[in-house]
Coordinates of C-alpha atoms in Angstrom, one line a residue:
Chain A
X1189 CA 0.5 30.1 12.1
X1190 CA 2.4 31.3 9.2
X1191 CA 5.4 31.3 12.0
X1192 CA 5.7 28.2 11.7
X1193 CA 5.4 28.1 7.9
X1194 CA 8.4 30.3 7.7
X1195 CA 10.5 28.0 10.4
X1196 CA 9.7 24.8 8.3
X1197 CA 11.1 26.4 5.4
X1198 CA 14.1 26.9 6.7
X1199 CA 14.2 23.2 9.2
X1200 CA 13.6 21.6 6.2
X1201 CA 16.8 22.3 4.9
X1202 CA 18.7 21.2 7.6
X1203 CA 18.5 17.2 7.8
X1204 CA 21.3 16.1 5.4
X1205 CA 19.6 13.9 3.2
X1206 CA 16.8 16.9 2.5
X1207 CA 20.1 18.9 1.9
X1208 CA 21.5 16.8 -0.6
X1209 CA 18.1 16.4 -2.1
X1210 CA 17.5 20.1 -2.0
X1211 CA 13.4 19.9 -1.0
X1212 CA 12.5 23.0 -0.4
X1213 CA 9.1 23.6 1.4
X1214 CA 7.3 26.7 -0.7
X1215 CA 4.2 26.9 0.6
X1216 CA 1.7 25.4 2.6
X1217 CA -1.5 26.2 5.0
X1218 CA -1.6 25.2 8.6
X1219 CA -5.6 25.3 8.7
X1220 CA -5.8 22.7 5.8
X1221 CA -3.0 20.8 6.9
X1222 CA -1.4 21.2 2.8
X1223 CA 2.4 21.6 2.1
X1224 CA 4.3 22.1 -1.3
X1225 CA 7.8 20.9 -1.8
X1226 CA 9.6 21.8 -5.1
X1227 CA 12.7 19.7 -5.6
X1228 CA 14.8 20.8 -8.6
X1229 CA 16.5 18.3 -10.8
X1230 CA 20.0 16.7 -10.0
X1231 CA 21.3 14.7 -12.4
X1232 CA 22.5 12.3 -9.4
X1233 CA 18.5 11.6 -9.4
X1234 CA 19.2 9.7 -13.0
X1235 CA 17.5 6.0 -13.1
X1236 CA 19.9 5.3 -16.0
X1237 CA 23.2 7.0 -17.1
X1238 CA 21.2 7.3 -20.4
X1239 CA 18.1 9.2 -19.7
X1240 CA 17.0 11.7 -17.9
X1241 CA 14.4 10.0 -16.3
X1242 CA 14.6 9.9 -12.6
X1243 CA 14.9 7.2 -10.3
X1244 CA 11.8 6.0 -8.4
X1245 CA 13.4 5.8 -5.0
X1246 CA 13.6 9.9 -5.6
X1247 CA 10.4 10.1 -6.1
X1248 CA 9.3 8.1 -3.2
X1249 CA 11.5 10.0 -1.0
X1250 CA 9.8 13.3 -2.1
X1251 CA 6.3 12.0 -1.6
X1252 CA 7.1 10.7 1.6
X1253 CA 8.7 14.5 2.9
X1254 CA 6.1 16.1 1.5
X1255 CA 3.5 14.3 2.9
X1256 CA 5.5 14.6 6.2
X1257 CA 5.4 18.2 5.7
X1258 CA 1.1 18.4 4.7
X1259 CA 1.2 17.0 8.5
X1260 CA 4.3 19.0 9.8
X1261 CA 2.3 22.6 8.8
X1262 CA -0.5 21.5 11.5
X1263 CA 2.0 19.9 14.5
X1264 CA 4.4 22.2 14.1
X1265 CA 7.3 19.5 13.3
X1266 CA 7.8 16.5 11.3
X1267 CA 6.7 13.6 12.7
X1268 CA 7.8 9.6 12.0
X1269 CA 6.3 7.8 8.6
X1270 CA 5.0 4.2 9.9
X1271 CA 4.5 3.3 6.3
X1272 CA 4.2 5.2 2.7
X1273 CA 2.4 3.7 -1.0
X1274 CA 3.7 5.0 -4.5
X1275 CA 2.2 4.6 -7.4
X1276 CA 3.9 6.0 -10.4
X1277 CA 1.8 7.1 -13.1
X1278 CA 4.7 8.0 -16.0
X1279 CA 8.5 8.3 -16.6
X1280 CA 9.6 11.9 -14.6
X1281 CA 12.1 14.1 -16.0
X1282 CA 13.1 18.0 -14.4
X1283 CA 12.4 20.0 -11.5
X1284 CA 9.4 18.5 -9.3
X1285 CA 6.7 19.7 -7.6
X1286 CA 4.7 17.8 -5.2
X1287 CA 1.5 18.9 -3.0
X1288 CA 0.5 17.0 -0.1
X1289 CA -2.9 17.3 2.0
X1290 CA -3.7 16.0 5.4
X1291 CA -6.1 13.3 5.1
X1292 CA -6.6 12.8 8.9
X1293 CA -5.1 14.1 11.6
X1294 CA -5.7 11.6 14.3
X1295 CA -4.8 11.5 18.0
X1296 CA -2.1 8.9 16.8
X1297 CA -2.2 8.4 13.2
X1298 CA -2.3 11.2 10.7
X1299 CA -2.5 10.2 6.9
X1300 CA -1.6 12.2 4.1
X1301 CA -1.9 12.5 0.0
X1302 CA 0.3 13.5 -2.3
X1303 CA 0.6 14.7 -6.2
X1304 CA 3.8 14.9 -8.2
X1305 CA 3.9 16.5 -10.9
X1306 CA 6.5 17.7 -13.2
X1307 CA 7.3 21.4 -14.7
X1308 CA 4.6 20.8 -17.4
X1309 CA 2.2 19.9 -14.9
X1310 CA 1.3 16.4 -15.8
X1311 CA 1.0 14.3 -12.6
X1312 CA 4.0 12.0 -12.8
X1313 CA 3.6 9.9 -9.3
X1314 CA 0.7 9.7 -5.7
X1315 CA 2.0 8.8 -2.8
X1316 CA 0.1 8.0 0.4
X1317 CA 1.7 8.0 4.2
X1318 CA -0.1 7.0 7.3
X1319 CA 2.4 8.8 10.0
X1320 CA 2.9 9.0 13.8
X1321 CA 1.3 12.0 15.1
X1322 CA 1.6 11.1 18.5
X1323 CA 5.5 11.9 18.4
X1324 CA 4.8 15.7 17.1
Chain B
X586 CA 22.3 -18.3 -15.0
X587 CA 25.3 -17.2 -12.8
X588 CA 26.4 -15.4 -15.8
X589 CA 23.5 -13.0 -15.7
X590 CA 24.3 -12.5 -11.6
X591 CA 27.9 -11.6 -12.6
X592 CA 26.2 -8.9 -15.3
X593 CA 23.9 -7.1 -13.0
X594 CA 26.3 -6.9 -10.2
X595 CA 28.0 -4.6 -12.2
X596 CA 25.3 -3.2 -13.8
X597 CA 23.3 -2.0 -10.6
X598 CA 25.9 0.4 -10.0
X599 CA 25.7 2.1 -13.2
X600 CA 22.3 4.2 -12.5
X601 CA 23.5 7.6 -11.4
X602 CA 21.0 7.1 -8.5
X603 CA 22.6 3.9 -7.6
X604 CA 25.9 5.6 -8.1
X605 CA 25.7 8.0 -5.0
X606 CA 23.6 5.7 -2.9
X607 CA 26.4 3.1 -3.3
X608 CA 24.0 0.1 -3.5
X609 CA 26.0 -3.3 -4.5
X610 CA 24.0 -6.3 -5.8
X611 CA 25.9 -9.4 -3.2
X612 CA 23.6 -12.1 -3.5
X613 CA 20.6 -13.5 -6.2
X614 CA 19.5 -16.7 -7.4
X615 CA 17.8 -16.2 -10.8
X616 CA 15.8 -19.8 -9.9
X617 CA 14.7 -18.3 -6.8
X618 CA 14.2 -15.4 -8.1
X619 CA 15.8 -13.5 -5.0
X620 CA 18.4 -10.7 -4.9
X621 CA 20.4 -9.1 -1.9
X622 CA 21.3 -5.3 -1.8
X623 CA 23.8 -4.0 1.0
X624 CA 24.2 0.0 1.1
X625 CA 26.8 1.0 2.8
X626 CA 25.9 4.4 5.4
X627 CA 26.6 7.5 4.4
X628 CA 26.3 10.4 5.9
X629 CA 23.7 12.1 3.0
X630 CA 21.5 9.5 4.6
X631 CA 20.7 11.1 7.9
X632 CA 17.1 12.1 8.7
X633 CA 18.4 14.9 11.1
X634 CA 21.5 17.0 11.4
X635 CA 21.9 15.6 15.5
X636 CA 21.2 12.0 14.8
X637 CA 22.7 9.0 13.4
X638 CA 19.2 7.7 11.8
X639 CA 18.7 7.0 7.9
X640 CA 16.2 8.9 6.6
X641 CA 13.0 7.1 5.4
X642 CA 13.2 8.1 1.7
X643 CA 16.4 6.1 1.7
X644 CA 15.2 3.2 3.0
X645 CA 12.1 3.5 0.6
X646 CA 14.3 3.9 -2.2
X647 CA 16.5 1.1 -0.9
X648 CA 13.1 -1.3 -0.8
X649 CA 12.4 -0.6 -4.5
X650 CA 16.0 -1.3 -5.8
X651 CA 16.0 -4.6 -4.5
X652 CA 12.5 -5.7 -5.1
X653 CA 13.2 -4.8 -8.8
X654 CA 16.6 -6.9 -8.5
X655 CA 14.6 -9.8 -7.0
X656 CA 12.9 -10.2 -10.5
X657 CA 15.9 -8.6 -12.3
X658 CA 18.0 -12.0 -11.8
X659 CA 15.5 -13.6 -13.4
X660 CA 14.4 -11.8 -16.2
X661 CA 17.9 -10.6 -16.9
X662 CA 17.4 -6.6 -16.3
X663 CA 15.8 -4.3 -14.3
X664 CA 11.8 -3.2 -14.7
X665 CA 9.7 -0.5 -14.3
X666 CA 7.9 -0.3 -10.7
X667 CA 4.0 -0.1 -10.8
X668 CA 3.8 1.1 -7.1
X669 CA 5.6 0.2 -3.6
X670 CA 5.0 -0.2 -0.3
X671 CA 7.1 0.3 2.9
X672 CA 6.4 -0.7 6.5
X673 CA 9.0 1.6 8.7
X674 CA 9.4 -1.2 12.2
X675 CA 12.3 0.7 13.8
X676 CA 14.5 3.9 13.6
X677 CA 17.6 2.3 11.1
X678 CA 21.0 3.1 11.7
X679 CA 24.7 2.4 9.7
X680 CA 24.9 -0.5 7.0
X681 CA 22.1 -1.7 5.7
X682 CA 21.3 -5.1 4.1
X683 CA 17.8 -5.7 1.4
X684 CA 17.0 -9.3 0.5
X685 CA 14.4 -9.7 -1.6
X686 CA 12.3 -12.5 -3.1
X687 CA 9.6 -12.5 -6.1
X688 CA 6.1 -13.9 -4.7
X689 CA 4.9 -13.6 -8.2
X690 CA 6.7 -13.2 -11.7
X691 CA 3.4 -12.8 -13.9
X692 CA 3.3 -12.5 -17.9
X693 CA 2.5 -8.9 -17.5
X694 CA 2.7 -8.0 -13.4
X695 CA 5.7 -9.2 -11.0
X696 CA 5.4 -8.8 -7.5
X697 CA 8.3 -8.6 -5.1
X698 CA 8.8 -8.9 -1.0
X699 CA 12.1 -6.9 0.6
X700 CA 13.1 -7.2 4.0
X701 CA 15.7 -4.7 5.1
X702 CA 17.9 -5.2 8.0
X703 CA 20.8 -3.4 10.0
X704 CA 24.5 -5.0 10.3
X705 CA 23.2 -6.1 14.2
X706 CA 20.4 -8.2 11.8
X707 CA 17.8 -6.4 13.0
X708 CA 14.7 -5.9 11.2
X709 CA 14.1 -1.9 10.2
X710 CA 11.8 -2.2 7.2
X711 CA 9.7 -4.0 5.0
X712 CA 8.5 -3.1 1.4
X713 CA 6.7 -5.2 -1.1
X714 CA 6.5 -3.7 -4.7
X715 CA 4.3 -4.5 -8.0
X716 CA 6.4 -4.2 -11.1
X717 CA 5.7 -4.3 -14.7
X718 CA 7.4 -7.5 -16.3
X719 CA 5.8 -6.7 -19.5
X720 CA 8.8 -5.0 -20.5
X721 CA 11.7 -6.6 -18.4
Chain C
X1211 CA -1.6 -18.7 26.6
X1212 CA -3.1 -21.6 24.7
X1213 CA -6.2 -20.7 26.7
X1214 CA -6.4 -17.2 24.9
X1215 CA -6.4 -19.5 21.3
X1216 CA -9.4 -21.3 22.7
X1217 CA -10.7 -18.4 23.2
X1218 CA -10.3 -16.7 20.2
X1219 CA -11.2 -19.4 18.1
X1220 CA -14.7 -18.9 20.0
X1221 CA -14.8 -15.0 19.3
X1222 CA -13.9 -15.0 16.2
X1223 CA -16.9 -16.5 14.5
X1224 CA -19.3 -13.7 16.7
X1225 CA -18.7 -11.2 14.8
X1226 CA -21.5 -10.7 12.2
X1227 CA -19.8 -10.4 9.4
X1228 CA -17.3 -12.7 10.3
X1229 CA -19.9 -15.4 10.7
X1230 CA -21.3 -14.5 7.2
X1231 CA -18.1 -15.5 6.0
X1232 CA -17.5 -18.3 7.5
X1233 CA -14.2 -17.8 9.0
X1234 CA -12.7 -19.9 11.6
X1235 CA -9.3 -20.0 13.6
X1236 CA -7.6 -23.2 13.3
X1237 CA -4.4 -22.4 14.6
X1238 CA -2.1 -20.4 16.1
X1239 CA 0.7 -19.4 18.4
X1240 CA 0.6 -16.8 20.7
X1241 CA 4.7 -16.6 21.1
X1242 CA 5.3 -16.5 17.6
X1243 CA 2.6 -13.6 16.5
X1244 CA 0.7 -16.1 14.4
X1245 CA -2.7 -17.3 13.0
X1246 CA -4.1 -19.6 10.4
X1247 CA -7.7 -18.6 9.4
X1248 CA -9.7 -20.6 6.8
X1249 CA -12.7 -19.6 4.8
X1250 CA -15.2 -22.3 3.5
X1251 CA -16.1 -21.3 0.0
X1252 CA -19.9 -20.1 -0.3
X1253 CA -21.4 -19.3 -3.5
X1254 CA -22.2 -15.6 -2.5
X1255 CA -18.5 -14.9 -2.6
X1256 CA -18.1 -15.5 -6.4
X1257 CA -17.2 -12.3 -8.8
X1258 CA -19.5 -13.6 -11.5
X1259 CA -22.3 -15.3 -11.8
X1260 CA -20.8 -17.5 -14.5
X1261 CA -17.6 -18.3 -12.5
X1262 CA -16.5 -20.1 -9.8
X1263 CA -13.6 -17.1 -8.8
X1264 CA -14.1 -15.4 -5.3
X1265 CA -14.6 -11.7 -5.5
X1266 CA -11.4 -9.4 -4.6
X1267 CA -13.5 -8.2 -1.8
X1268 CA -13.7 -11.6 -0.2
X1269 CA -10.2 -12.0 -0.3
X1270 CA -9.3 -8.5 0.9
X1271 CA -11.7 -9.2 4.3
X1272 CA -10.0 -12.3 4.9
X1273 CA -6.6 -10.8 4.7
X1274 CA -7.4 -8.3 7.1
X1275 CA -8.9 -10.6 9.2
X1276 CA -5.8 -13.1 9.5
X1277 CA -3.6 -10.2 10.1
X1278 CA -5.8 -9.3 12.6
X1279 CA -5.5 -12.6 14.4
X1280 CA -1.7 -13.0 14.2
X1281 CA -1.8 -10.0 16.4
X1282 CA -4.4 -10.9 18.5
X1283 CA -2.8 -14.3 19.3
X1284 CA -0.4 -12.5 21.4
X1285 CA -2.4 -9.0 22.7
X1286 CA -5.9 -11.2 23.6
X1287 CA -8.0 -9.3 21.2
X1288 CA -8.5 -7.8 17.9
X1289 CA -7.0 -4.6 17.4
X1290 CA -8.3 -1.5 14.9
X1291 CA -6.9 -1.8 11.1
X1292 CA -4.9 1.3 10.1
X1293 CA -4.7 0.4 6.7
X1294 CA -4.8 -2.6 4.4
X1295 CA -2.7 -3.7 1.5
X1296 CA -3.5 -6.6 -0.6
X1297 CA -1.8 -7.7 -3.7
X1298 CA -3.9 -10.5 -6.2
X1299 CA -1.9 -12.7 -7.5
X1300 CA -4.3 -15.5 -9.2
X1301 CA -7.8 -15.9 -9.7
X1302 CA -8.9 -17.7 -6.5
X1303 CA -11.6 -20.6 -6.5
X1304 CA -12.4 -22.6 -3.3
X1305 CA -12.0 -23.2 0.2
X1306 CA -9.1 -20.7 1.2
X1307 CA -6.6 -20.6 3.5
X1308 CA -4.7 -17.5 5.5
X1309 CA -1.6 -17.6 7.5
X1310 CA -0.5 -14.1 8.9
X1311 CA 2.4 -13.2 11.0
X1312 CA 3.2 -10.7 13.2
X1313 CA 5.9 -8.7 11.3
X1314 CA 6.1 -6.1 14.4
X1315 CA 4.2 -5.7 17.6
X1316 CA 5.4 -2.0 18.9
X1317 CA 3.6 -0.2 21.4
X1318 CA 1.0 1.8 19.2
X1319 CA 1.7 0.1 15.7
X1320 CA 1.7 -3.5 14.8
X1321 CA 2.3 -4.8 11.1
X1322 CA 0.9 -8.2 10.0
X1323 CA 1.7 -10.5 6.8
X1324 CA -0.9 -12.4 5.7
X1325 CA -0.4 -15.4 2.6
X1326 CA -3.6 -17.1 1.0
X1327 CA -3.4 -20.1 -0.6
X1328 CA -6.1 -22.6 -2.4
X1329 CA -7.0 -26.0 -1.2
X1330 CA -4.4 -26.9 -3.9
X1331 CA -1.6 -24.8 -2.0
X1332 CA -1.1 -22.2 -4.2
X1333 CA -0.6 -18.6 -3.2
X1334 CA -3.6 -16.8 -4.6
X1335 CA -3.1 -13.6 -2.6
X1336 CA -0.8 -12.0 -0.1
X1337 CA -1.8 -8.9 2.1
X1338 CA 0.1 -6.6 4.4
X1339 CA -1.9 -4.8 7.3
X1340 CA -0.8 -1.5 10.0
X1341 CA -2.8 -2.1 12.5
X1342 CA -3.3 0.1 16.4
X1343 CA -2.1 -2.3 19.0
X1344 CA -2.9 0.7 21.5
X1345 CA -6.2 -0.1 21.9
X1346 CA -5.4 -4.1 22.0
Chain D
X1104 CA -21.4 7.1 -23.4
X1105 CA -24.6 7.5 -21.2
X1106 CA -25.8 3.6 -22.6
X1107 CA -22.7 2.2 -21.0
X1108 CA -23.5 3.8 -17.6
X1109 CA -27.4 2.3 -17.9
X1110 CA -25.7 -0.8 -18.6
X1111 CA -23.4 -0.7 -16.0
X1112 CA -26.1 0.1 -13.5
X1113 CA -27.5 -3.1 -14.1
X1114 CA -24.5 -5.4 -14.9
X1115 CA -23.1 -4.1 -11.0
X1116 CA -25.9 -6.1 -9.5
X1117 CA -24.8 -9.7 -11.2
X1118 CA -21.8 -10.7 -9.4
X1119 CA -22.9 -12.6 -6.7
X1120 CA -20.9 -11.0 -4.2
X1121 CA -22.0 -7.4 -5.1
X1122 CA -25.6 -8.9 -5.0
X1123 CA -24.8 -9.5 -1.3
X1124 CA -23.5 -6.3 -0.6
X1125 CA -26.1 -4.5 -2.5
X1126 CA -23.9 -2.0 -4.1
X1127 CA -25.7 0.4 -6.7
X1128 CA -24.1 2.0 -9.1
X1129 CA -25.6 6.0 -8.8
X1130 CA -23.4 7.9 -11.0
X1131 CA -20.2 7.9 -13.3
X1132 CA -18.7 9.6 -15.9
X1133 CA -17.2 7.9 -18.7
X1134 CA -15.3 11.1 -19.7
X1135 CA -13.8 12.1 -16.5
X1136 CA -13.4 8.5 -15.4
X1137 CA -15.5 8.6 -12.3
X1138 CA -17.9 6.6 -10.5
X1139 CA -20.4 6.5 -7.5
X1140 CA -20.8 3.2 -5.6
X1141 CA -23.8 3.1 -2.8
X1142 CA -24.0 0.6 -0.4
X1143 CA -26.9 0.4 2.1
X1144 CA -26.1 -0.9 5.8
X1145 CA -26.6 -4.7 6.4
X1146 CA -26.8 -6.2 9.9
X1147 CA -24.4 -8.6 8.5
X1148 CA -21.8 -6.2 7.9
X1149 CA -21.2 -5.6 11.8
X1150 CA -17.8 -5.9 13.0
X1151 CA -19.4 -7.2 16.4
X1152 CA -22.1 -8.5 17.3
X1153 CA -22.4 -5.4 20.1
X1154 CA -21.9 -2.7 17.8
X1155 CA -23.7 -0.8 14.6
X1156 CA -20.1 -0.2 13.2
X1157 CA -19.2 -1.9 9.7
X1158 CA -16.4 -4.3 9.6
X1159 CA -12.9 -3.5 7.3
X1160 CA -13.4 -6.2 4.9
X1161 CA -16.3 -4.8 4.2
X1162 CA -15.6 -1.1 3.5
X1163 CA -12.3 -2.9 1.4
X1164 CA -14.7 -4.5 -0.6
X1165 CA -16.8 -1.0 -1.2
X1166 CA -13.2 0.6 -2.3
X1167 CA -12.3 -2.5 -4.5
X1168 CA -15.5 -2.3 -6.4
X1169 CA -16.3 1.5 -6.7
X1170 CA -12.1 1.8 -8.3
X1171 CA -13.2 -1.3 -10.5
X1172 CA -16.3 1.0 -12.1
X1173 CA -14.8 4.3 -12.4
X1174 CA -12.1 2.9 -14.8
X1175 CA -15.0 0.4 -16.0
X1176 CA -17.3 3.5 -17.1
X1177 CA -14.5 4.6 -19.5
X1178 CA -13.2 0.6 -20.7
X1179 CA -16.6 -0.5 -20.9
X1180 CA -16.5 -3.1 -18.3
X1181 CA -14.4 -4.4 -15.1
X1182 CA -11.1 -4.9 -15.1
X1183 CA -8.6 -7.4 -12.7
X1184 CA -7.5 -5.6 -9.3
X1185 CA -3.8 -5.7 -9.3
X1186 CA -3.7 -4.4 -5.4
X1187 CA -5.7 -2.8 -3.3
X1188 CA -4.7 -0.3 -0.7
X1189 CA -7.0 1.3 2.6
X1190 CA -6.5 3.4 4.8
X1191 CA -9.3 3.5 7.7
X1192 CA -9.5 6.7 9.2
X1193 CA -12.7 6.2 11.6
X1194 CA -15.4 3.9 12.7
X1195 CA -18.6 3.5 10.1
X1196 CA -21.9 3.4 10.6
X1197 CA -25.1 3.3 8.2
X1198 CA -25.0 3.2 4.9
X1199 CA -21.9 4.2 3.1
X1200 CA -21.3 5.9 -0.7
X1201 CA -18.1 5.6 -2.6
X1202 CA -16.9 8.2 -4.9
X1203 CA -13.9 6.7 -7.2
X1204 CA -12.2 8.9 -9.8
X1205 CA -9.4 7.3 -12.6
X1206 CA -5.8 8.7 -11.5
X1207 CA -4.3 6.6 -14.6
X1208 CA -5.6 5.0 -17.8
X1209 CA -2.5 3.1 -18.9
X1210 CA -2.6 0.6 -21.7
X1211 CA -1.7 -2.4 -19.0
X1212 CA -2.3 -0.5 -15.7
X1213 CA -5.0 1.4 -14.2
X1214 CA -5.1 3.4 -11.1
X1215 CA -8.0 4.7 -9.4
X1216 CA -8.9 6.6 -6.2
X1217 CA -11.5 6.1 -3.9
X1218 CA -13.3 8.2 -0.9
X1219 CA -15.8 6.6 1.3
X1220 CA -18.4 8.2 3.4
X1221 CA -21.0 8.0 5.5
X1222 CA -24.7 9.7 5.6
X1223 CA -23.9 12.5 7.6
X1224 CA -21.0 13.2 4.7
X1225 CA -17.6 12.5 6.8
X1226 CA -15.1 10.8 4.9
X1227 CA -14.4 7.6 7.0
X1228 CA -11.8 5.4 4.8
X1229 CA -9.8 6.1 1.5
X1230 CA -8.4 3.5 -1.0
X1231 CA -6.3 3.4 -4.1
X1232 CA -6.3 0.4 -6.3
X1233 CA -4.2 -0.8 -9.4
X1234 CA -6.0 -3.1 -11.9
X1235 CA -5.2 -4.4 -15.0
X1236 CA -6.3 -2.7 -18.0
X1237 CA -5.1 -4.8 -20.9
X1238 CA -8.0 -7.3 -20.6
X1239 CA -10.5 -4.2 -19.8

């Protein structure tokens, strides 16, 4: 199992938006079906050329990889989001942190949760994805 | 009202965010309350090293752009999102083309509709996002 | 195919929470993915017993219920809800009225969008639905 | 703290619609922002009229309400569902108990999450709502 831990790490790297995000996948348990993905701060992520704050669209595309990933641990690859939720809870600034955890793992449909948080630790954004499983 | 168009379309592309994603504000009727967002492809966007496809986050953060532009037109700048939604219909490839149209432009709570289509004017995603108006 | 609207517009009321409600199918078309549901107002349905305002819940059923319809126009039958999004727009008082449309009908996923208006025609709520078309 | 709880225990049962339902509230915490719906099985609830399984508009209902009290058992009473989100993850059966906890208290916007299970204790739908805080 942690095989395939240690090949997500390094797959996750490899599609180009993930590489110009820089996601990296630093942990995660294939029993639980949990994955954490720390994306460090770019200042391409900026939601104004004023602030550090970063954009929303970032944010949603972290929670929707990492909850890929909670599901990826288990299947063994990522598999196809058929829809994702956001709800931001506060302005985000800095390197993030987000932990996803398989919420089902269907025949079909898997869903998964997911907590952003920021270096401080104060949760800055949930995301829920109902995914494919059927594909992975 | 036009004069407010001609202001955002220049003003969406300051956000580094918007910057590198290369959105450009085409279309919008303050009235309507409606906007239309084209992003061009790039190749950052792919989901995979071997494959043409755009990579959900994109698309996700492509859907929130233009549902806050939708009630951006109208209120005269862009607002906070409260949480978003995307439906992914079909794997998206190359140009891509957001219209979006407010369903509700509350004292406190807006709520916007995006479809997102590819050049061939295919349907690839839809989103619907709550926004806070409050401070718009 | 109009044969299958007959049909359904028999079906729909067996279900026994569905007849609680009241909800009937007055409309339809298989081709286009669609269905038009409307929901007598009973005085169970109220969120306070000093108001005439239909609970959230109520509305929320009959969203998913439309949605459910617009896809069953076209596959013969009701299909499982994946998940259910529904965004309140006003306080809701009345007789109501649900359109849905089939947004897309793939192979193991369909998406339906659902509008609610008043008997006045204003557009109280509007939901968003995933539903399994596999099992359709 | 405790005398809101007894009064929410009673003030639950007033709205028509939850008189319907029969939701109880069984626990909360006004500190942690949490709250325990319980909501015993009606044959009305049936999504057909063949089967002991409990329709989606019901179990949305269950998810609307029990997010509604665990922000109400810190604001001191209910507060406006912005939107609503579920995710159904299998078929109920019996009598179902919601546990909601408060992901944020903003000043305008609330955001709470909700688990739903059955008697035998597996989790069979999840939902997150938004409500609106300002006129909690």
């Amino acid at each position: 199992m942690s095989d395939v831990l240690e090949r997500l790490k390094v797959s996750i790297r490899l599609p180009p938006f993930h590489a110009w995000l820089g996601v990296e996948l630093i942990g995660g348990d294939a029993k639980a079906g949990t994955a954490t993905v720390r994306m460090a701060f770019k200042p391409e992520f900026r939601r104004s050329p004023d602030s550090a704050q970063i954009h929303g669209g970032v944010i949603a595309a972290l929670a929707d990889i990492a909850g890929d990933y909670a599901l990826a641990v288990t299947l063994g690859g990522g598999v196809p989001t058929i829809d994702l939720r956001v709800d931001y809870l506060r302005p985000a600034e800095g390197d993030l942190l987000a932990t996803a955890r398989t919420v089902k793992k269907g025949r079909t449909i898997g869903v998964a949760d997911v907590e952003i948080k920021d270096a401080a630790g104060r949760l800055i954004a949930v995301g829920r994805g109902a995914y494919s499983t059927q594909i992975g």
